[in-house]
C-alpha cells in the first residue's frame, strides 16, 4: 500500500473512533509495517487535522501508549456557525403563542447539534469532565453530542419521580419562569459519586432548572465544572438564579406585536 | 502542500461533515490547485475509506455536483460490536426488580450509540429515509445517531398531550406490557406530511408503543419505511402487535432466581 493510501486509512480510522486510544501496534500490524513508519504518518496526520481545524491528535508514548483523536472545531468556524444559527432562529415564523420560540426542530437536527457539541467540547475540554449531565428532553441531543466530542458518558435526569431503576434521588425545584414546583430524579446507579460533571441544557431564563440540577448534583457529591447553555434569554442579571454559565446564543428580544425576534451569537473567545 | 498532507486534510474535512455535499471547487480553491488534482485525491480517499470499512464516498458529477461522505460500518465490525454489547448487557448486576434489565447507561453512552446509529444506517440507508422518528426518552440517542449517519433530522414524539408548540396530534395507545392507556403527541410542524420515516426505539416487547407510533405516523401521512429496535424481548410471535421490525439484540431469558440473563446478537446479514 502506498503512503498516501495508508495515511487516508489511518485518518479514517482515527476520526471514526474519537477519544479512543489506539496503540501504534494496531496500525503496524494492520499495514505490516514498522511502528516508526506509523509514527511518521501520524506526524503528517496530526498537522493536517490541526490545519483543517478539526481537532487534535494526542500521542501517548510508552508501551501502554498510542494515539487518540480529540474532535474539535476552529474558533472562526464556530462563530460563523453560531451566527448562521442565530439568523435562522430569528425568523418570525418561529414565534409561538405566549412569546415562546420554536427551536425543537433545531435541537433534534444532528447536522446542527453535532457542531454545537464540538463547540461545547472546545469550551470545556480543559476542565477534565467525567460526564455530561442534562435533564430530559430537549437538552439530550446537545448533551450527547458534547459528551461524544469529549469522550465521556451522558447522564439524563428524568422529570417526575417515577424512575424504576433501583434506588434514586429526587429533588423538588421551582421552575423560574412558571413558578411551579416540579420534581427531577436521577437513579443512584446513573452517576458514581465524586465525579466532575459538565451540565448542558438548551435554554436558560430565570435558571430554576439549572439550580435544581446543581442541587441534585450535590446529592451525588459531583463537582459541577461547567454549565453550558445553547440560548439565554436576556433578563435582568439580578433575577437569574445561577451565574457562571456559558451561553452560545442570546435571545435579546421577542416581540409578537411587531413580529420581531432578535437573537445574537455571544462572543465566546477573546480577539 | 504535499499530496499526503492534502489527502489527510481532505479526509478530515469530509469525515467531519457527513452527508454534506461539498463542491470540488471548495477544495480546489482551498489548496490553490486544479479540480482534476482534487479528483485524483478523491479516488485515493474513496478507496481508503472503503478499505477501512468506514463508509463510502459519493461523487456527484456536474456543476451542482461534489463529493459527500456517507458514514458506514463493516458487517464484521458491526457483528463484533453487537456480540460484545450482548455480553456486557448479560451481566447479572443489570437485573432490576420485576425482571427488568438496566440498559439506560448504555443508551446514553455516545461511544456505544454512535456505532449503533451506524448499524441502523447500514440496515436502512437504501430505503431513502427522510426523517428518523422516535418517542422520548431513551430512544432519543439511538435515533439521533442513526439520523446523523443517514443525514436526516430526528423527530421526537412526546409522552402525554401537553405539547406547547402550536397545533399538535395526540393519539392514545395501550402499552402492551403494562396494559395502561397512554397518550403520545407530535406537534404538526415537527413533521411535514408525506415523508418516508424510519422509526427507531430501544426496546420492544408486545409492541404497543411501536403500534402507537405507526398510528400517529398515519395521521401525518408518513410512510414508515423501516422499524429498527435495539433489543427485542423473546415472546411468542403471535402476541406481538407489530411485525416487520429489525432488532439488533434479543433478550432470550432473564431469570432472577437463578441470576441469569441471556442476550444474543441477531444475525443481521446473510453469510
Coordinates of C-alpha atoms in Angstrom, one line a residue:
Chain A
X1 CA 0.0 0.0 0.0
X2 CA 1.2 3.5 -0.9
X3 CA 1.9 6.0 1.8
X4 CA -1.0 8.3 0.6
X5 CA -3.5 5.5 0.9
X6 CA -2.2 4.4 4.3
X7 CA -2.5 8.0 5.6
X8 CA -6.1 8.2 4.4
X9 CA -7.0 4.9 6.0
X10 CA -5.4 5.8 9.3
X11 CA -7.1 9.2 9.3
X12 CA -10.4 7.5 8.6
X13 CA -10.0 5.0 11.5
X14 CA -8.9 7.7 13.9
X15 CA -11.7 10.1 13.1
X16 CA -14.3 7.3 13.3
X17 CA -13.2 6.4 16.8
X18 CA -12.9 9.8 18.6
X19 CA -11.3 9.8 22.1
X20 CA -10.4 6.2 21.7
X21 CA -6.7 5.4 22.5
X22 CA -5.4 3.2 19.6
X23 CA -2.0 1.5 20.1
X24 CA 0.5 2.1 17.3
X25 CA 0.9 -1.7 17.1
X26 CA -2.7 -1.9 15.9
X27 CA -1.7 0.1 12.8
X28 CA 1.7 -1.5 12.4
X29 CA 0.2 -5.0 12.3
X30 CA -2.7 -3.8 10.1
X31 CA -0.3 -2.5 7.5
X32 CA 2.5 -4.9 8.1
X33 CA 4.9 -2.1 8.7
X34 CA 7.2 -0.7 11.4
X35 CA 5.9 1.4 14.2
X36 CA 8.4 4.1 13.3
X37 CA 6.7 4.3 9.9
X38 CA 3.3 4.7 11.6
X39 CA 4.8 7.4 13.8
X40 CA 5.9 9.4 10.7
X41 CA 2.5 9.0 9.2
X42 CA 0.9 10.3 12.4
X43 CA 3.1 13.4 12.3
X44 CA 1.6 14.3 8.9
X45 CA -1.9 13.4 10.0
X46 CA -1.6 15.5 13.2
X47 CA -0.5 18.6 11.3
X48 CA -3.3 18.1 8.7
X49 CA -6.1 17.6 11.2
X50 CA -4.8 20.7 13.1
X51 CA -4.6 22.6 9.8
X52 CA -8.2 21.6 8.9
X53 CA -9.4 22.9 12.3
X54 CA -11.0 19.5 13.1
X55 CA -9.3 18.9 16.4
X56 CA -6.1 17.4 17.7
X57 CA -4.2 14.2 17.7
X58 CA -2.9 13.2 21.1
X59 CA 0.1 10.8 21.1
X60 CA 0.9 9.0 24.3
X61 CA 4.3 7.4 24.5
X62 CA 5.3 4.1 26.1
X63 CA 4.0 0.5 26.0
X64 CA 0.5 1.4 27.1
X65 CA 0.5 4.4 24.8
X66 CA -1.0 5.1 21.4
X67 CA -2.8 7.8 19.5
X68 CA -6.1 9.4 20.1
X69 CA -8.2 11.8 18.0
X70 CA -9.8 14.6 20.0
X71 CA -12.5 16.2 17.8
X72 CA -12.6 19.9 17.7
X73 CA -13.8 23.0 15.8
X74 CA -11.9 26.2 14.9
X75 CA -12.9 29.4 16.6
X76 CA -13.7 31.1 13.3
X77 CA -15.8 28.2 12.0
X78 CA -17.6 28.0 15.4
X79 CA -18.5 31.7 15.3
X80 CA -19.6 31.6 11.7
X81 CA -21.8 28.6 12.5
X82 CA -23.4 30.3 15.5
X83 CA -24.1 33.5 13.5
X84 CA -25.9 31.5 10.9
X85 CA -27.8 29.6 13.6
X86 CA -28.8 32.9 15.2
X87 CA -30.1 34.2 11.9
X88 CA -32.1 31.0 11.3
X89 CA -33.7 31.2 14.7
X90 CA -34.6 34.9 14.3
X91 CA -37.2 34.0 11.6
X92 CA -40.6 35.5 12.6
X93 CA -42.4 32.2 11.9
X94 CA -40.7 30.7 14.9
X95 CA -42.8 32.7 17.3
X96 CA -45.2 30.6 19.4
X97 CA -48.2 31.9 21.3
X98 CA -47.1 33.3 24.7
X99 CA -43.9 34.8 23.4
X100 CA -42.1 31.5 23.1
X101 CA -39.6 30.5 20.4
X102 CA -39.9 27.3 18.4
X103 CA -36.4 25.7 18.4
X104 CA -37.3 22.0 18.8
X105 CA -36.5 21.1 15.2
X106 CA -33.0 22.6 15.6
X107 CA -32.4 20.8 18.8
X108 CA -33.1 17.4 17.2
X109 CA -31.2 18.1 13.9
X110 CA -27.9 16.2 14.1
X111 CA -26.3 18.4 11.5
X112 CA -26.8 21.3 13.9
X113 CA -26.3 19.7 17.3
X114 CA -23.1 17.9 16.2
X115 CA -21.2 21.2 15.7
X116 CA -22.8 22.6 18.8
X117 CA -21.4 19.6 20.7
X118 CA -18.0 20.4 19.3
X119 CA -18.3 24.0 20.4
X120 CA -19.2 22.9 24.0
X121 CA -16.3 20.4 23.9
X122 CA -13.9 23.2 22.9
X123 CA -15.1 25.4 25.7
X124 CA -14.9 22.8 28.4
X125 CA -12.4 20.1 27.5
X126 CA -9.7 21.6 29.8
X127 CA -11.9 21.2 32.8
X128 CA -11.4 17.4 32.8
X129 CA -15.0 16.4 32.5
X130 CA -16.0 12.9 33.6
X131 CA -19.7 13.0 32.5
X132 CA -22.1 15.4 30.8
X133 CA -25.4 15.8 32.7
X134 CA -28.7 17.1 31.3
X135 CA -32.4 17.0 32.1
X136 CA -34.8 15.4 29.6
X137 CA -36.0 16.0 26.9
X138 CA -34.8 18.8 24.6
X139 CA -31.3 19.0 26.1
X140 CA -30.5 15.4 25.4
X141 CA -29.1 15.7 21.8
X142 CA -26.8 18.7 22.8
X143 CA -25.6 16.8 25.8
X144 CA -25.0 13.6 23.8
X145 CA -23.0 15.4 21.1
X146 CA -20.9 17.3 23.7
X147 CA -20.3 14.0 25.5
X148 CA -19.3 12.3 22.2
X149 CA -16.8 15.0 21.4
X150 CA -15.4 14.9 25.0
X151 CA -15.3 11.1 25.1
X152 CA -17.5 10.7 28.3
X153 CA -20.9 9.3 29.0
X154 CA -24.1 11.3 29.2
X155 CA -26.4 11.2 32.3
X156 CA -30.0 12.2 31.8
X157 CA -32.1 13.4 34.8
X158 CA -35.7 12.5 34.4
X159 CA -38.8 14.6 35.2
X160 CA -41.1 13.5 38.0
X161 CA -40.1 10.8 40.4
X162 CA -41.3 7.6 38.8
X163 CA -37.9 6.3 37.9
X164 CA -37.9 2.5 38.1
X165 CA -34.2 1.9 38.0
X166 CA -33.5 0.9 41.6
X167 CA -33.0 3.5 44.3
X168 CA -33.0 7.1 43.1
X169 CA -32.6 10.6 44.4
X170 CA -35.4 13.1 43.7
X171 CA -35.4 16.8 44.4
X172 CA -38.1 19.5 44.1
X173 CA -37.3 22.7 42.3
X174 CA -39.2 25.8 41.3
X175 CA -39.1 26.4 37.5
X176 CA -38.1 30.0 37.5
X177 CA -40.4 31.1 34.7
X178 CA -43.6 29.2 35.5
X179 CA -43.1 29.3 39.3
X180 CA -44.5 25.8 39.6
X181 CA -42.9 23.2 41.9
X182 CA -41.6 20.3 40.0
X183 CA -39.6 17.2 40.7
X184 CA -36.5 15.8 39.0
X185 CA -35.0 12.4 39.6
X186 CA -31.8 10.5 39.0
X187 CA -31.2 6.8 39.6
X188 CA -28.3 6.2 42.1
X189 CA -26.5 3.9 39.7
X190 CA -26.7 6.5 36.9
X191 CA -23.8 8.6 38.3
X192 CA -21.0 7.4 40.6
X193 CA -20.2 9.8 43.5
X194 CA -17.5 12.4 43.3
X195 CA -17.3 12.9 39.5
X196 CA -16.5 16.1 37.6
X197 CA -19.6 16.9 35.6
X198 CA -20.5 19.3 32.8
X199 CA -24.1 20.4 32.8
X200 CA -25.7 21.1 29.4
X201 CA -29.1 22.5 28.7
X202 CA -30.9 24.1 25.8
X203 CA -32.4 27.2 27.4
X204 CA -32.0 29.4 30.5
X205 CA -34.3 32.1 31.6
X206 CA -34.5 32.5 35.4
X207 CA -32.3 29.5 36.0
X208 CA -34.6 27.5 38.2
X209 CA -34.0 24.2 36.3
X210 CA -30.2 24.8 36.3
X211 CA -30.3 25.5 40.1
X212 CA -32.3 22.3 40.5
X213 CA -29.7 20.3 38.6
X214 CA -27.0 21.9 40.8
X215 CA -28.8 20.8 44.0
X216 CA -29.2 17.3 42.6
X217 CA -25.5 17.1 41.7
X218 CA -24.7 18.0 45.4
X219 CA -26.6 14.8 46.4
X220 CA -24.2 12.8 44.2
X221 CA -21.2 14.7 45.5
X222 CA -20.5 15.7 42.0
X223 CA -18.4 18.8 41.2
X224 CA -20.1 20.9 38.5
X225 CA -17.1 22.1 36.5
X226 CA -19.1 23.9 33.8
X227 CA -22.6 24.9 32.8
X228 CA -23.2 25.2 29.0
X229 CA -26.4 26.5 27.6
X230 CA -27.5 26.9 24.0
X231 CA -29.6 30.0 24.5
X232 CA -30.0 32.5 27.3
X233 CA -33.0 34.9 27.5
X234 CA -31.9 38.4 28.1
X235 CA -33.3 39.3 31.6
X236 CA -32.0 41.4 34.4
X237 CA -29.0 39.6 35.7
X238 CA -30.1 40.1 39.3
X239 CA -33.1 37.9 38.7
X240 CA -31.1 35.0 37.4
X241 CA -30.7 32.2 40.0
X242 CA -27.4 30.9 38.7
X243 CA -24.3 32.6 37.3
X244 CA -21.1 31.2 35.9
X245 CA -22.8 29.7 32.9
X246 CA -21.7 29.9 29.3
X247 CA -24.5 30.5 26.7
X248 CA -23.8 30.3 23.0
X249 CA -26.7 32.5 21.9
X250 CA -28.7 35.3 23.4
X251 CA -32.4 35.9 22.8
X252 CA -32.3 39.7 23.0
X253 CA -35.9 40.4 22.0
X254 CA -39.1 38.6 21.0
X255 CA -41.9 40.9 20.1
X256 CA -45.1 39.3 18.9
X257 CA -46.9 42.5 18.0
X258 CA -44.0 43.7 15.8
X259 CA -43.2 40.1 14.6
X260 CA -39.6 40.7 15.5
X261 CA -37.1 38.3 17.1
X262 CA -33.5 39.3 17.8
X263 CA -31.0 36.6 18.6
X264 CA -27.3 37.1 18.7
X265 CA -24.3 34.8 18.9
X266 CA -22.3 35.5 22.1
X267 CA -18.6 36.3 21.8
X268 CA -17.1 33.1 23.2
X269 CA -13.4 33.9 22.6
X270 CA -11.4 37.0 23.1
X271 CA -9.9 38.5 19.9
Chain B
X1 CA 1.5 21.4 0.5
X2 CA 2.4 17.8 -0.2
X3 CA -0.1 15.3 -1.6
X4 CA 0.0 13.2 1.6
X5 CA -0.9 16.3 3.7
X6 CA -3.6 17.4 1.3
X7 CA -5.2 13.9 1.3
X8 CA -5.2 13.9 5.1
X9 CA -6.8 17.4 5.3
X10 CA -9.5 16.5 2.7
X11 CA -10.3 13.2 4.5
X12 CA -10.6 15.1 7.8
X13 CA -12.9 17.7 6.3
X14 CA -15.1 15.1 4.5
X15 CA -15.4 12.9 7.7
X16 CA -16.3 15.8 9.9
X17 CA -19.1 16.8 7.6
X18 CA -21.0 13.5 7.0
X19 CA -23.8 13.6 4.3
X20 CA -22.8 17.1 3.3
X21 CA -22.3 17.7 -0.4
X22 CA -19.0 19.6 -0.8
X23 CA -18.2 21.1 -4.3
X24 CA -14.8 20.1 -5.7
X25 CA -14.2 23.9 -6.2
X26 CA -14.2 24.3 -2.4
X27 CA -11.1 22.0 -2.2
X28 CA -9.6 23.4 -5.4
X29 CA -9.7 27.0 -4.1
X30 CA -8.6 25.9 -0.5
X31 CA -5.5 24.3 -1.9
X32 CA -5.0 26.6 -4.9
X33 CA -4.9 23.6 -7.2
X34 CA -6.8 22.2 -10.2
X35 CA -10.1 20.3 -9.8
X36 CA -8.5 17.4 -11.7
X37 CA -5.9 17.1 -8.9
X38 CA -8.7 17.0 -6.3
X39 CA -10.5 14.4 -8.3
X40 CA -7.4 12.2 -8.2
X41 CA -7.0 12.7 -4.5
X42 CA -10.7 11.7 -4.0
X43 CA -10.1 8.4 -5.9
X44 CA -7.4 7.5 -3.3
X45 CA -9.6 8.7 -0.4
X46 CA -12.6 6.8 -1.6
X47 CA -10.7 3.5 -1.8
X48 CA -9.1 4.1 1.6
X49 CA -12.4 4.8 3.4
X50 CA -13.9 1.8 1.7
X51 CA -10.9 -0.3 2.7
X52 CA -11.1 0.9 6.3
X53 CA -14.8 -0.1 6.4
X54 CA -15.8 3.4 7.4
X55 CA -18.4 4.1 4.7
X56 CA -18.5 5.4 1.2
X57 CA -17.6 8.5 -0.8
X58 CA -20.3 9.6 -3.2
X59 CA -19.1 11.7 -6.1
X60 CA -21.8 13.6 -8.0
X61 CA -20.7 15.0 -11.4
X62 CA -21.7 18.3 -13.0
X63 CA -21.7 21.9 -12.0
X64 CA -24.0 21.3 -9.0
X65 CA -22.0 18.2 -8.1
X66 CA -19.4 17.5 -5.5
X67 CA -18.4 14.9 -3.0
X68 CA -20.2 13.5 0.0
X69 CA -19.0 11.2 2.8
X70 CA -21.7 8.6 3.8
X71 CA -20.6 7.1 7.2
X72 CA -20.8 3.4 7.5
X73 CA -19.6 0.3 9.4
X74 CA -18.4 -3.0 8.1
X75 CA -20.6 -6.1 8.6
X76 CA -17.8 -7.9 10.5
X77 CA -17.1 -4.9 12.8
X78 CA -20.8 -4.5 13.4
X79 CA -21.4 -8.1 14.5
X80 CA -18.3 -8.0 16.7
X81 CA -19.6 -4.9 18.3
X82 CA -23.1 -6.3 18.9
X83 CA -21.6 -9.5 20.4
X84 CA -19.5 -7.5 22.8
X85 CA -22.6 -5.4 23.7
X86 CA -24.7 -8.5 24.2
X87 CA -22.1 -9.9 26.6
X88 CA -21.9 -6.6 28.5
X89 CA -25.7 -6.5 28.9
X90 CA -25.9 -10.1 30.1
X91 CA -24.1 -9.2 33.3
X92 CA -26.3 -10.3 36.3
X93 CA -25.9 -7.0 38.1
X94 CA -28.1 -5.4 35.4
X95 CA -31.2 -7.1 36.7
X96 CA -33.8 -4.8 38.2
X97 CA -36.7 -5.8 40.4
X98 CA -39.6 -7.1 38.4
X99 CA -37.5 -8.8 35.8
X100 CA -36.4 -5.7 34.0
X101 CA -33.0 -5.0 32.6
X102 CA -30.9 -1.9 33.3
X103 CA -29.6 -0.6 30.0
X104 CA -30.1 3.2 30.5
X105 CA -26.3 3.8 30.9
X106 CA -25.6 2.1 27.6
X107 CA -28.4 4.0 25.8
X108 CA -26.8 7.4 26.8
X109 CA -23.2 6.4 26.1
X110 CA -22.1 8.0 22.9
X111 CA -19.3 5.5 22.3
X112 CA -22.0 2.8 22.2
X113 CA -24.9 4.6 20.5
X114 CA -22.6 6.1 17.7
X115 CA -21.8 2.6 16.3
X116 CA -25.4 1.5 16.9
X117 CA -26.5 4.5 14.8
X118 CA -24.1 3.4 12.0
X119 CA -25.5 -0.1 12.1
X120 CA -29.1 1.2 11.7
X121 CA -27.9 3.4 8.9
X122 CA -26.3 0.5 7.2
X123 CA -29.6 -1.5 7.5
X124 CA -31.9 1.2 6.3
X125 CA -29.9 3.6 4.0
X126 CA -31.3 2.1 0.8
X127 CA -34.9 2.8 1.9
X128 CA -34.4 6.6 1.2
X129 CA -35.3 7.8 4.7
X130 CA -36.4 11.5 5.1
X131 CA -36.5 11.5 8.9
X132 CA -35.9 9.3 11.9
X133 CA -38.8 9.2 14.4
X134 CA -38.7 8.0 18.0
X135 CA -40.6 8.5 21.2
X136 CA -38.9 10.1 24.3
X137 CA -36.8 9.5 26.3
X138 CA -34.5 6.5 26.0
X139 CA -34.7 6.1 22.2
X140 CA -33.5 9.6 21.5
X141 CA -29.7 9.0 21.4
X142 CA -30.2 5.9 19.1
X143 CA -32.5 7.9 16.8
X144 CA -30.1 10.9 16.8
X145 CA -27.1 8.8 15.9
X146 CA -28.9 6.9 13.2
X147 CA -30.2 10.2 11.8
X148 CA -26.7 11.7 11.9
X149 CA -25.3 8.7 9.9
X150 CA -28.2 9.0 7.4
X151 CA -28.0 12.8 7.1
X152 CA -31.6 13.4 8.1
X153 CA -33.4 15.1 11.0
X154 CA -34.8 13.4 14.1
X155 CA -38.4 13.8 15.2
X156 CA -39.2 13.1 18.8
X157 CA -42.8 12.2 19.8
X158 CA -43.6 13.3 23.3
X159 CA -45.4 11.5 26.1
X160 CA -48.7 12.9 27.2
X161 CA -50.5 15.7 25.4
X162 CA -49.1 18.8 26.9
X163 CA -47.1 19.9 23.9
X164 CA -47.0 23.7 23.6
X165 CA -45.7 24.0 20.1
X166 CA -48.7 25.1 18.2
X167 CA -51.3 22.6 17.0
X168 CA -50.5 19.0 17.5
X169 CA -51.8 15.5 17.0
X170 CA -52.3 13.2 20.0
X171 CA -53.2 9.5 20.0
X172 CA -54.0 7.1 22.8
X173 CA -52.3 3.7 22.8
X174 CA -52.1 0.7 25.0
X175 CA -48.7 -0.1 26.3
X176 CA -48.6 -3.8 25.5
X177 CA -46.7 -4.8 28.7
X178 CA -48.4 -2.6 31.3
X179 CA -51.9 -2.6 29.6
X180 CA -52.3 1.0 30.6
X181 CA -53.8 3.6 28.2
X182 CA -51.3 6.3 27.5
X183 CA -51.0 9.3 25.1
X184 CA -48.3 10.4 22.7
X185 CA -48.2 13.7 20.9
X186 CA -46.4 15.3 18.0
X187 CA -46.6 18.9 17.0
X188 CA -47.9 19.5 13.5
X189 CA -44.9 21.5 12.5
X190 CA -42.4 18.8 13.7
X191 CA -43.1 16.6 10.6
X192 CA -44.1 17.6 7.1
X193 CA -46.8 15.4 5.6
X194 CA -45.9 12.6 3.2
X195 CA -42.4 11.8 4.3
X196 CA -40.6 8.5 4.4
X197 CA -39.7 7.8 8.0
X198 CA -37.6 5.3 9.9
X199 CA -38.9 4.5 13.4
X200 CA -36.2 3.8 16.0
X201 CA -36.8 2.6 19.5
X202 CA -34.7 1.0 22.3
X203 CA -36.9 -1.9 23.3
X204 CA -39.9 -4.0 22.0
X205 CA -42.0 -6.4 24.0
X206 CA -45.6 -6.6 22.9
X207 CA -45.1 -3.7 20.5
X208 CA -47.9 -1.4 21.8
X209 CA -45.6 1.6 21.7
X210 CA -44.5 0.8 18.2
X211 CA -48.1 0.3 17.1
X212 CA -48.9 3.7 18.6
X213 CA -46.1 5.3 16.7
X214 CA -47.4 3.7 13.4
X215 CA -50.9 5.1 14.1
X216 CA -49.5 8.5 14.8
X217 CA -47.5 8.4 11.6
X218 CA -50.7 7.7 9.6
X219 CA -52.0 11.0 10.9
X220 CA -49.0 12.7 9.3
X221 CA -49.4 10.7 6.1
X222 CA -45.9 9.4 6.7
X223 CA -44.7 6.2 5.1
X224 CA -42.9 4.0 7.7
X225 CA -40.1 2.5 5.6
X226 CA -38.4 0.8 8.5
X227 CA -38.6 -0.1 12.2
X228 CA -35.3 -0.5 13.9
X229 CA -35.1 -1.7 17.5
X230 CA -32.1 -2.2 19.8
X231 CA -33.5 -5.1 21.8
X232 CA -36.5 -7.4 21.4
X233 CA -37.8 -9.5 24.2
X234 CA -38.3 -13.1 23.2
X235 CA -42.1 -13.7 23.4
X236 CA -44.5 -15.7 21.4
X237 CA -44.6 -14.1 18.0
X238 CA -48.4 -14.3 17.9
X239 CA -48.6 -11.9 20.8
X240 CA -46.6 -9.2 19.1
X241 CA -48.6 -6.3 17.8
X242 CA -46.2 -5.4 15.0
X243 CA -44.0 -7.4 12.7
X244 CA -41.6 -6.3 10.0
X245 CA -39.2 -4.8 12.5
X246 CA -35.5 -5.3 12.7
X247 CA -34.0 -5.9 16.2
X248 CA -30.2 -5.9 16.8
X249 CA -30.3 -7.9 20.0
X250 CA -32.6 -10.5 21.6
X251 CA -33.3 -10.8 25.3
X252 CA -33.7 -14.6 25.3
X253 CA -34.0 -15.1 29.1
X254 CA -34.0 -13.1 32.3
X255 CA -34.2 -15.3 35.4
X256 CA -33.9 -13.5 38.7
X257 CA -34.0 -16.6 40.9
X258 CA -31.0 -18.1 39.0
X259 CA -29.4 -14.6 38.4
X260 CA -29.1 -15.5 34.7
X261 CA -29.6 -13.2 31.7
X262 CA -29.2 -14.4 28.2
X263 CA -28.9 -11.8 25.4
X264 CA -27.9 -12.6 21.9
X265 CA -26.9 -10.5 18.9
X266 CA -29.2 -11.2 16.0
X267 CA -27.8 -12.2 12.6
X268 CA -28.4 -9.1 10.6
X269 CA -26.7 -10.2 7.4
X270 CA -26.7 -13.4 5.4
X271 CA -23.4 -15.3 5.3

